[in-house]
PDB file of C-alpha atoms and ligand atoms in Angstrom:
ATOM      1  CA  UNK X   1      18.163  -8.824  -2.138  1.00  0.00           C
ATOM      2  CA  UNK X   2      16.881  -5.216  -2.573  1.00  0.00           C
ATOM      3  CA  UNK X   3      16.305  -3.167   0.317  1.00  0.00           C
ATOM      4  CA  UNK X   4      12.917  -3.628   1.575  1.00  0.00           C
ATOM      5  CA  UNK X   5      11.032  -0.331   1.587  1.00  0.00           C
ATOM      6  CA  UNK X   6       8.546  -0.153   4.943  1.00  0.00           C
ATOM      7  CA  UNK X   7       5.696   2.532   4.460  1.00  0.00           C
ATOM      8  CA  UNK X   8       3.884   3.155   7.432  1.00  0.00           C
ATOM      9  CA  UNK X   9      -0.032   3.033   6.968  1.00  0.00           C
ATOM     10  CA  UNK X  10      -1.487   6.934   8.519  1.00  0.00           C
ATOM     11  CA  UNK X  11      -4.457   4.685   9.338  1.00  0.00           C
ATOM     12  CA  UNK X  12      -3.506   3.607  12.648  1.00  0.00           C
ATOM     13  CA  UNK X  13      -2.419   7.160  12.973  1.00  0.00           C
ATOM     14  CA  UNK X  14      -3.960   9.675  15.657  1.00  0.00           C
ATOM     15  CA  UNK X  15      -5.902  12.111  12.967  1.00  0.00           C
ATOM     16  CA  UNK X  16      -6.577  14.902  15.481  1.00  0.00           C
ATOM     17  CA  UNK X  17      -2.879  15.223  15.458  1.00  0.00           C
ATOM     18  CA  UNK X  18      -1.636  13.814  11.883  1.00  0.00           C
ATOM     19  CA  UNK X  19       0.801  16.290  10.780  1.00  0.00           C
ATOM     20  CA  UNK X  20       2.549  15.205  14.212  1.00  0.00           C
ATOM     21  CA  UNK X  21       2.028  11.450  13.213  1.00  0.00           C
ATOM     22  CA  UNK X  22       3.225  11.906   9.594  1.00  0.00           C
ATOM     23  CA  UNK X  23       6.542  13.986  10.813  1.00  0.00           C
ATOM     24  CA  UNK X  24       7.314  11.468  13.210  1.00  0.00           C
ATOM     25  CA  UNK X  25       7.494   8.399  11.229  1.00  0.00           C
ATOM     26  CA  UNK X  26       9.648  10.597   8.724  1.00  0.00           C
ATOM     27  CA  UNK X  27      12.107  11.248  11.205  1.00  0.00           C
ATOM     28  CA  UNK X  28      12.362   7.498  11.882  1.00  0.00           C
ATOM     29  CA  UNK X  29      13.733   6.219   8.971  1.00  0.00           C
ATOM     30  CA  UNK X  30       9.760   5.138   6.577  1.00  0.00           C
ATOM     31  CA  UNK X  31      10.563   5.436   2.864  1.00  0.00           C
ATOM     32  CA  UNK X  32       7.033   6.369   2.025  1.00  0.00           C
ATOM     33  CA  UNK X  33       3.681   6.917   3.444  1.00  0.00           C
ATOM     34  CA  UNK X  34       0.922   4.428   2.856  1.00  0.00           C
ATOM     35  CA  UNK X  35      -2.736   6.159   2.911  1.00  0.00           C
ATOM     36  CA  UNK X  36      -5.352   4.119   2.673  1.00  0.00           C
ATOM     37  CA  UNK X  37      -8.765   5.602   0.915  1.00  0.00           C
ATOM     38  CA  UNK X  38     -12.336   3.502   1.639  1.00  0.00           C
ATOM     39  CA  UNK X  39     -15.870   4.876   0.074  1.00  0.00           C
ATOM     40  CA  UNK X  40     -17.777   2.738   2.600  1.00  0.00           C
ATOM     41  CA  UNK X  41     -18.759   0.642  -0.676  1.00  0.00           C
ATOM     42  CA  UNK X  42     -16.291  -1.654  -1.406  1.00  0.00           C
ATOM     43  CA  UNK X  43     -14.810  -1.894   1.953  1.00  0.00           C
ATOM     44  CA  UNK X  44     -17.145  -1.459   5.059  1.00  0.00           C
ATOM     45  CA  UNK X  45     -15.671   1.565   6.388  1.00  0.00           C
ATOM     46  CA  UNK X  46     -14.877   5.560   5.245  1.00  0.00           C
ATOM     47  CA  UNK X  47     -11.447   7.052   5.729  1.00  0.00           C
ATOM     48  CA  UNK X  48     -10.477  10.217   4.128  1.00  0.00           C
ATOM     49  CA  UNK X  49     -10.462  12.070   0.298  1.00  0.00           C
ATOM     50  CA  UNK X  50      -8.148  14.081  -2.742  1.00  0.00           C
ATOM     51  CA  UNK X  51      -8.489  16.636  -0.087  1.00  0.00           C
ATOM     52  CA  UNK X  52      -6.584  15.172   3.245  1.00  0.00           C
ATOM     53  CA  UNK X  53      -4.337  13.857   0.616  1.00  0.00           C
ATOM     54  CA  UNK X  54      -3.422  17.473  -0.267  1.00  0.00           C
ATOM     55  CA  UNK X  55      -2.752  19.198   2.866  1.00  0.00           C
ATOM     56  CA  UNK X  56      -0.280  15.388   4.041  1.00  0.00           C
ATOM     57  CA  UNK X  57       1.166  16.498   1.014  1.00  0.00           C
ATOM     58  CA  UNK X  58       2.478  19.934   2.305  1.00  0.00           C
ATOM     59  CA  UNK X  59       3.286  17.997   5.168  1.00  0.00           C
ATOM     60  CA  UNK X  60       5.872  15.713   4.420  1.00  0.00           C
ATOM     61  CA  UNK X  61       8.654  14.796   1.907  1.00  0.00           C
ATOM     62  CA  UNK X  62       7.988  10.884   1.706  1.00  0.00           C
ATOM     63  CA  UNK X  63       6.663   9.407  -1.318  1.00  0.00           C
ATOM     64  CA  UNK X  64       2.611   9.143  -1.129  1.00  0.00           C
ATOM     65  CA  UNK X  65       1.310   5.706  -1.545  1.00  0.00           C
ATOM     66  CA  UNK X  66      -2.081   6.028  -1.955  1.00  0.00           C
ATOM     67  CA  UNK X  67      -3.901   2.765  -1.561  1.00  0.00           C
ATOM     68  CA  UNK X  68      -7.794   3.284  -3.125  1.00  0.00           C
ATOM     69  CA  UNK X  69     -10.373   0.629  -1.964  1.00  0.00           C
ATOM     70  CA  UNK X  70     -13.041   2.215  -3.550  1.00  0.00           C
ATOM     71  CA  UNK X  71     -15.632   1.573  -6.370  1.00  0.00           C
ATOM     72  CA  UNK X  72     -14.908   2.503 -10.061  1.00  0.00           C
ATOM     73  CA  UNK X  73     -11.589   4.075  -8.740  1.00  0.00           C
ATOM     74  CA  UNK X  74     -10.654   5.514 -12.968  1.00  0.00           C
ATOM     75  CA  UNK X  75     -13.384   8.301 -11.524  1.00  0.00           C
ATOM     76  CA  UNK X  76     -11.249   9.871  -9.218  1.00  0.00           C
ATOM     77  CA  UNK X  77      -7.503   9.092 -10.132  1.00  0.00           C
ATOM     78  CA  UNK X  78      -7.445  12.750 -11.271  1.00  0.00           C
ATOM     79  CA  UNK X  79      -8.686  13.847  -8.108  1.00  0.00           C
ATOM     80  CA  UNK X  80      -5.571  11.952  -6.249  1.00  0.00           C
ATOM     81  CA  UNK X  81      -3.455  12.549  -8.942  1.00  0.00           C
ATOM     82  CA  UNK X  82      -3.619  16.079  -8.455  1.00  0.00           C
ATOM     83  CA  UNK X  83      -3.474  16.078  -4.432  1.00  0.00           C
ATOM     84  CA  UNK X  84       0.253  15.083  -4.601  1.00  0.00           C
ATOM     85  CA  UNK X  85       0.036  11.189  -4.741  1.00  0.00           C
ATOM     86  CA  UNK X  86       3.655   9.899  -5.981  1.00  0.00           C
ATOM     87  CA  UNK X  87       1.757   5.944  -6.357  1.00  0.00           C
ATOM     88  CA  UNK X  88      -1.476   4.788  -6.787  1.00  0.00           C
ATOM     89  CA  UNK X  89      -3.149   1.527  -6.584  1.00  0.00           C
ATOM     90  CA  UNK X  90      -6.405   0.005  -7.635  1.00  0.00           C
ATOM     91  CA  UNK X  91      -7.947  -2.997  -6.287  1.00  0.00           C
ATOM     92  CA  UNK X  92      -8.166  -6.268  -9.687  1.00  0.00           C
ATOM     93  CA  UNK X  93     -12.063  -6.400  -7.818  1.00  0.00           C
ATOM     94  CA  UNK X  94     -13.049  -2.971  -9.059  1.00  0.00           C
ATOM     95  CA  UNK X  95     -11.549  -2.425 -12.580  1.00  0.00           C
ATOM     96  CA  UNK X  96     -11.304  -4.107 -15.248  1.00  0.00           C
ATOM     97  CA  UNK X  97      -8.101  -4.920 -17.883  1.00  0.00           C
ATOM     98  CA  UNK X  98      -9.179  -1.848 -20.457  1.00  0.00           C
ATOM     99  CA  UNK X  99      -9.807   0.494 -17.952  1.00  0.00           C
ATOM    100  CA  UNK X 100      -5.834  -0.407 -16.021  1.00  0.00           C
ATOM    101  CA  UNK X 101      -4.491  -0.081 -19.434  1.00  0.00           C
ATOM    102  CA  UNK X 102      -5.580   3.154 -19.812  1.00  0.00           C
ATOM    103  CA  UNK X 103      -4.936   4.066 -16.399  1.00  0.00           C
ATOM    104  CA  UNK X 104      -1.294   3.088 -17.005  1.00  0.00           C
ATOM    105  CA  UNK X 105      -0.957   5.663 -19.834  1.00  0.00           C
ATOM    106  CA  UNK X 106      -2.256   8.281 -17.871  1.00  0.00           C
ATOM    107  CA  UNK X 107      -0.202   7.783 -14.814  1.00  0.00           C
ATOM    108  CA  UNK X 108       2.930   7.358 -16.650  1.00  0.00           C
ATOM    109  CA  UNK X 109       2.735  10.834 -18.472  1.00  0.00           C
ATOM    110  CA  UNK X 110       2.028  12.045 -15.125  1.00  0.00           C
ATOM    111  CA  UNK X 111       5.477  10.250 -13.400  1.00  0.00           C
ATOM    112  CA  UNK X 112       3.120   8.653 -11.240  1.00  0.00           C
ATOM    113  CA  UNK X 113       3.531   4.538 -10.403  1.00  0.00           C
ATOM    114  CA  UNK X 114       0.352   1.925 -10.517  1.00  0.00           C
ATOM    115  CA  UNK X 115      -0.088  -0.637  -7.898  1.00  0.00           C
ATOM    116  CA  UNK X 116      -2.722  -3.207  -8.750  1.00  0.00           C
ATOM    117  CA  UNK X 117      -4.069  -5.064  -5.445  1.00  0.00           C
ATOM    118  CA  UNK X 118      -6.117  -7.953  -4.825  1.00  0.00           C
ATOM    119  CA  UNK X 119      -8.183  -9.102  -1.993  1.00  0.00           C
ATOM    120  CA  UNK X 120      -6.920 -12.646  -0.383  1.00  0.00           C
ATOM    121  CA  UNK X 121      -9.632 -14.531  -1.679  1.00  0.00           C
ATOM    122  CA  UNK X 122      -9.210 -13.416  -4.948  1.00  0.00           C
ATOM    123  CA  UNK X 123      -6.781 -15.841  -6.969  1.00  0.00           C
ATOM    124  CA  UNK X 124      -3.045 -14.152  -8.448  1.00  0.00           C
ATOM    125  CA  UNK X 125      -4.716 -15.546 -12.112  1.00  0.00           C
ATOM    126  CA  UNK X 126      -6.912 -12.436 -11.798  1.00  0.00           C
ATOM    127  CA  UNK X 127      -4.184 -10.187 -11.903  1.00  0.00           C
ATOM    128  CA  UNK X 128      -1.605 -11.886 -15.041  1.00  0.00           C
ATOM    129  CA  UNK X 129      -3.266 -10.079 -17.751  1.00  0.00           C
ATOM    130  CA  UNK X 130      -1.847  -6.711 -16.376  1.00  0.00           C
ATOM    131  CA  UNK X 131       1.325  -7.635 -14.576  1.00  0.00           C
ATOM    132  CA  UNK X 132       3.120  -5.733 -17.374  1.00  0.00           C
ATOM    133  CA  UNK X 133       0.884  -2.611 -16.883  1.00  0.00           C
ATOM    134  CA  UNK X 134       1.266  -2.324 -13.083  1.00  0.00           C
ATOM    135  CA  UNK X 135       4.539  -0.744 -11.172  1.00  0.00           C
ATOM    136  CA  UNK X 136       4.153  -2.981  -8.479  1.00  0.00           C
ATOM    137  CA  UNK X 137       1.666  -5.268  -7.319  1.00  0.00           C
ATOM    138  CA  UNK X 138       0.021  -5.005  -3.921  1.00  0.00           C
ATOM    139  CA  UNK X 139      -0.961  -8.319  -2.045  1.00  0.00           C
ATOM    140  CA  UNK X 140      -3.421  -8.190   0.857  1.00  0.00           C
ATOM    141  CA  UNK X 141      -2.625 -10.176   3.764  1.00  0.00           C
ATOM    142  CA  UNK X 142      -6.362  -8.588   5.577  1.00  0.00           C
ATOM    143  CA  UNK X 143      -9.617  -8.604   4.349  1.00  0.00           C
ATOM    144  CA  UNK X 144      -9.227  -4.845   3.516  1.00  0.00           C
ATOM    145  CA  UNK X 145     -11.523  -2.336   5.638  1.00  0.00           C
ATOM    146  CA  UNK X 146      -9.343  -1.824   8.819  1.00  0.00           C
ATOM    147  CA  UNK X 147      -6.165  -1.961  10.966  1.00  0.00           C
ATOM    148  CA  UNK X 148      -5.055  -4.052  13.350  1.00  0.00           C
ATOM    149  CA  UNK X 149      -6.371  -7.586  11.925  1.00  0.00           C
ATOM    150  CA  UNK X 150      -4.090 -10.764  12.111  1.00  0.00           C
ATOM    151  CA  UNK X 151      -2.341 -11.511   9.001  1.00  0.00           C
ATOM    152  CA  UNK X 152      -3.356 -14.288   6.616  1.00  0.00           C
ATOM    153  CA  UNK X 153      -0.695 -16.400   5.971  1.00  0.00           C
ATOM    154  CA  UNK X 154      -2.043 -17.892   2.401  1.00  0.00           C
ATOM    155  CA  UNK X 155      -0.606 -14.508   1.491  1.00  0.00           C
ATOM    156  CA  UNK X 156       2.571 -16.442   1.473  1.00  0.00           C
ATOM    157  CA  UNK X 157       1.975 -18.566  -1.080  1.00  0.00           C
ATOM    158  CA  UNK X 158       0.518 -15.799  -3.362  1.00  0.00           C
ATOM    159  CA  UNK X 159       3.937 -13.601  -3.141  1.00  0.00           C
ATOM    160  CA  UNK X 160       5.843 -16.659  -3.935  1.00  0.00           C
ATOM    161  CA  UNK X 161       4.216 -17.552  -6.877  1.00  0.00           C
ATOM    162  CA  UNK X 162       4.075 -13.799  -7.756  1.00  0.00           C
ATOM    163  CA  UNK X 163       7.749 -13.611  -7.340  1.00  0.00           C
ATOM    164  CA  UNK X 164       8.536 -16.445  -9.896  1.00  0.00           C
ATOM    165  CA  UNK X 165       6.704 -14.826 -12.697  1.00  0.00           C
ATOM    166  CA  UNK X 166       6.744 -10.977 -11.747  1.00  0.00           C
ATOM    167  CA  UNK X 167       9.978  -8.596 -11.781  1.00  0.00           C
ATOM    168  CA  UNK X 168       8.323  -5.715 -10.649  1.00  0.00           C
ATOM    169  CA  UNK X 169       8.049  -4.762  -6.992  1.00  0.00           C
ATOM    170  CA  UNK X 170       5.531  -6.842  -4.994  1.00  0.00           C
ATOM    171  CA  UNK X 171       3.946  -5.026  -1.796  1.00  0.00           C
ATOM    172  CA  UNK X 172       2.147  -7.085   0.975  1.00  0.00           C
ATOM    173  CA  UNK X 173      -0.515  -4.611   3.294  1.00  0.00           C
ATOM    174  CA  UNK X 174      -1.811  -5.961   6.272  1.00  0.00           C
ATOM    175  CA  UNK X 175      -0.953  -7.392  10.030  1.00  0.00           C
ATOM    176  CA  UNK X 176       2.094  -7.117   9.241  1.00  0.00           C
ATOM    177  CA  UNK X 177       4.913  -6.931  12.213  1.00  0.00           C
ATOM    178  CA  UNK X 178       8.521  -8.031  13.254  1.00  0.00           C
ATOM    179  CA  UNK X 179       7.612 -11.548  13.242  1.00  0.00           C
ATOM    180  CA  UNK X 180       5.597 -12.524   9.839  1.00  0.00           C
ATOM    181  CA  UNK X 181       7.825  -9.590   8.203  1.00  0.00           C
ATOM    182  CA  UNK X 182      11.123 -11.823   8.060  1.00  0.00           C
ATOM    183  CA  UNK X 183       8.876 -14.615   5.943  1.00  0.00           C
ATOM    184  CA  UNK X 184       7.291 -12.115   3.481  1.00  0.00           C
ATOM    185  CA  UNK X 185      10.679 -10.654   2.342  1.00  0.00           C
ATOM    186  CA  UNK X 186      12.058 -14.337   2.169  1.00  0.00           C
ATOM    187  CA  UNK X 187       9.175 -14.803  -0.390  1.00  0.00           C
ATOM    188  CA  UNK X 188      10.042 -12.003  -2.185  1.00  0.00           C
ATOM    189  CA  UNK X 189       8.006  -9.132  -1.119  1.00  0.00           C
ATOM    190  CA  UNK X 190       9.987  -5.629  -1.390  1.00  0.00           C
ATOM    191  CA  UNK X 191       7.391  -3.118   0.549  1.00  0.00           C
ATOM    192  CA  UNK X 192       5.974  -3.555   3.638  1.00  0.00           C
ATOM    193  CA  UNK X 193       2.815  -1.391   4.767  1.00  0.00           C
ATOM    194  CA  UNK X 194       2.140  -1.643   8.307  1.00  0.00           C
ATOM    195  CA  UNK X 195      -0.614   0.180  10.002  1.00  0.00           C
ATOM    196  CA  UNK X 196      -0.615  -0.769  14.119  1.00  0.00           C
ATOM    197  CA  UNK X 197       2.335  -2.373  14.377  1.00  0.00           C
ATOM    198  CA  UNK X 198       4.175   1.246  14.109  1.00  0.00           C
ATOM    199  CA  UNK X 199       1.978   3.994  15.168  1.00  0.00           C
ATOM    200  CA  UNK X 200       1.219   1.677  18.373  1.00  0.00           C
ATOM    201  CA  UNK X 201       4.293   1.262  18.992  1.00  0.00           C
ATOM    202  CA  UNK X 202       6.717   3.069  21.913  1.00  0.00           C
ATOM    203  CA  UNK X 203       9.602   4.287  19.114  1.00  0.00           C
ATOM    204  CA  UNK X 204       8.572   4.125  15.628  1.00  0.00           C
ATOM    205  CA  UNK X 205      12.321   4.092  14.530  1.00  0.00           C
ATOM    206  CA  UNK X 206      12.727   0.796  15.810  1.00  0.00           C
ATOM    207  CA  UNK X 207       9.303  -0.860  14.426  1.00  0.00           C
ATOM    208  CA  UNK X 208      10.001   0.294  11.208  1.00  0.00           C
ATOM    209  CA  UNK X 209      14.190  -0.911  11.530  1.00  0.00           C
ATOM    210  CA  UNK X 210      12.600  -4.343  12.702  1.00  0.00           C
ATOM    211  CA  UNK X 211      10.301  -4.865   9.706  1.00  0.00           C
ATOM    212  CA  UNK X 212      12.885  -4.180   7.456  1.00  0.00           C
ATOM    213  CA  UNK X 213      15.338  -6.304   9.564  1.00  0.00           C
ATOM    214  CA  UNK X 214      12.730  -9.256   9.240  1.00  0.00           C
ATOM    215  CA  UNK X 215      15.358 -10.972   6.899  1.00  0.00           C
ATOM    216  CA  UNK X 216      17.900 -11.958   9.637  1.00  0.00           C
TER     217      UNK X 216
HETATM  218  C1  DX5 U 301      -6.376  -2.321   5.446  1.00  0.00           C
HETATM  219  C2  DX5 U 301      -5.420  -1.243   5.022  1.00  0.00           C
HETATM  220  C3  DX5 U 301      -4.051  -1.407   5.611  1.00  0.00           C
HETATM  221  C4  DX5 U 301      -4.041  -1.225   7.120  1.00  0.00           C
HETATM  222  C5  DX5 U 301      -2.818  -1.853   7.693  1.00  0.00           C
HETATM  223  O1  DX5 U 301      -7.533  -2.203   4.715  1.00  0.00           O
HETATM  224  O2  DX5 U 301      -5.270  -1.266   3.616  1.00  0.00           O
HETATM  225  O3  DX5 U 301      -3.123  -0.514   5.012  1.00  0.00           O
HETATM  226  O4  DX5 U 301      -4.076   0.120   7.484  1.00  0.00           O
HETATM  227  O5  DX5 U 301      -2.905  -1.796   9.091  1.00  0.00           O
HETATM  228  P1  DX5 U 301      -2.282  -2.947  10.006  1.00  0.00           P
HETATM  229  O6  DX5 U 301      -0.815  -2.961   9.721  1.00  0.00           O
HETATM  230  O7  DX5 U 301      -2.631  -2.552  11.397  1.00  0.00           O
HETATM  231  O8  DX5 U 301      -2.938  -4.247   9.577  1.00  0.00           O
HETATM  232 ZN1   ZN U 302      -3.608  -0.192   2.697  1.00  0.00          ZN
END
């Protein structure tokens, strides 16, 4: 089994004081950050832009996983591209196979990795026609929007099957703590994202050493 990479989500972070936030979970042992960006149109909420991206960049050395839930997301992979991010994903609900494809190209001569996510209602067929464009595939285990929802468990399933027919690295986002983590790395999931579950908690460096201890 690989070792399971845990990247805490700056969402459930305290923003007045993120540089803080960001160096903390650094210190404790995350192997990247997870940032999630919303446009208020595809999820019901707004987070933050290429901008905030830029200065977290200054402020840390972890990997920048930068998780867009927004509308026609090819118009502003430059935009993140250029802030620092090291991944980037794109939801299967807001672009279609061409557009990935070409994505792809342009990320790889740029060293940067493609996630493609998809919602939980939205079946794994919807993502086989670019499994071999994407880096790694992102599975929702929320509706996506916010932190600190309960984890669906159908996301289960979904990594399992993924795992049977996908070598690339399979990420699961959402409601994820010590307990369900144990089950999703059984099923084959190889990044963990967890928002609440680490920036609530009293010592980060133990949250994030119990998600990636879920396995035993
Ligand atoms: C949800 C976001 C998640 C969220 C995870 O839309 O994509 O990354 O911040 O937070 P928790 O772990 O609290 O569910
Ligand atoms: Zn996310």
């Amino acid at each position: 089994m690989n070792k399971i990479k845990v990247a805490p989500s700056i969402l459930s972070a305290d923003f007045s004081c993120l540089d803080r936030e960001i160096k903390k979970v650094e210190a404790a042992g995350a192997d990247m950050l997870h940032i999630d960006i919303m446009d208020g149109h595809f999820v019901p909420n707004i987070t933050i832009g290429p901008a905030v991206v830029k200065c977290i960049r200054r402020a840390t050395r972890l990997l920048l996983d930068v998780h867009l839930m927004i509308e026609a997301p090819q118009k502003f992979i430059d935009a993140f591209v250029d802030a620092g991010s090291d991944m980037i994903t794109v939801h299967i609900e807001t672009i279609g196979e061409a557009k990935i494809r070409e994505l792809k190209a342009k990320l790889k001569a740029k060293g940067v990795k493609l996630g493609v996510s998809l919602n939980p209602a939205t079946p794994l067929d919807k993502i086989k026609g670019v499994l071999d464009a994407a880096d790694f595939v992102l599975i929702m285990s929320v509706e996506p929007g916010f932190s600190g929802q309960k984890f669906i468990p159908g996301a289960i399933t979904k990594i399992k099957e993924l795992r049977s027919i996908y070598q690339g690295e399979i990420a699961v986002d959402g409601g994820i703590n010590d307990l369900v983590a144990g089950e999703l790395i059984r099923a084959g999931a190889d990044i963990l994202a967890a928002g609440s579950y680490i920036f609530g908690a009293k010592d980060a460096k133990d949250a994030i050493e119990r998600i990636r201890d879920g396995a035993k």
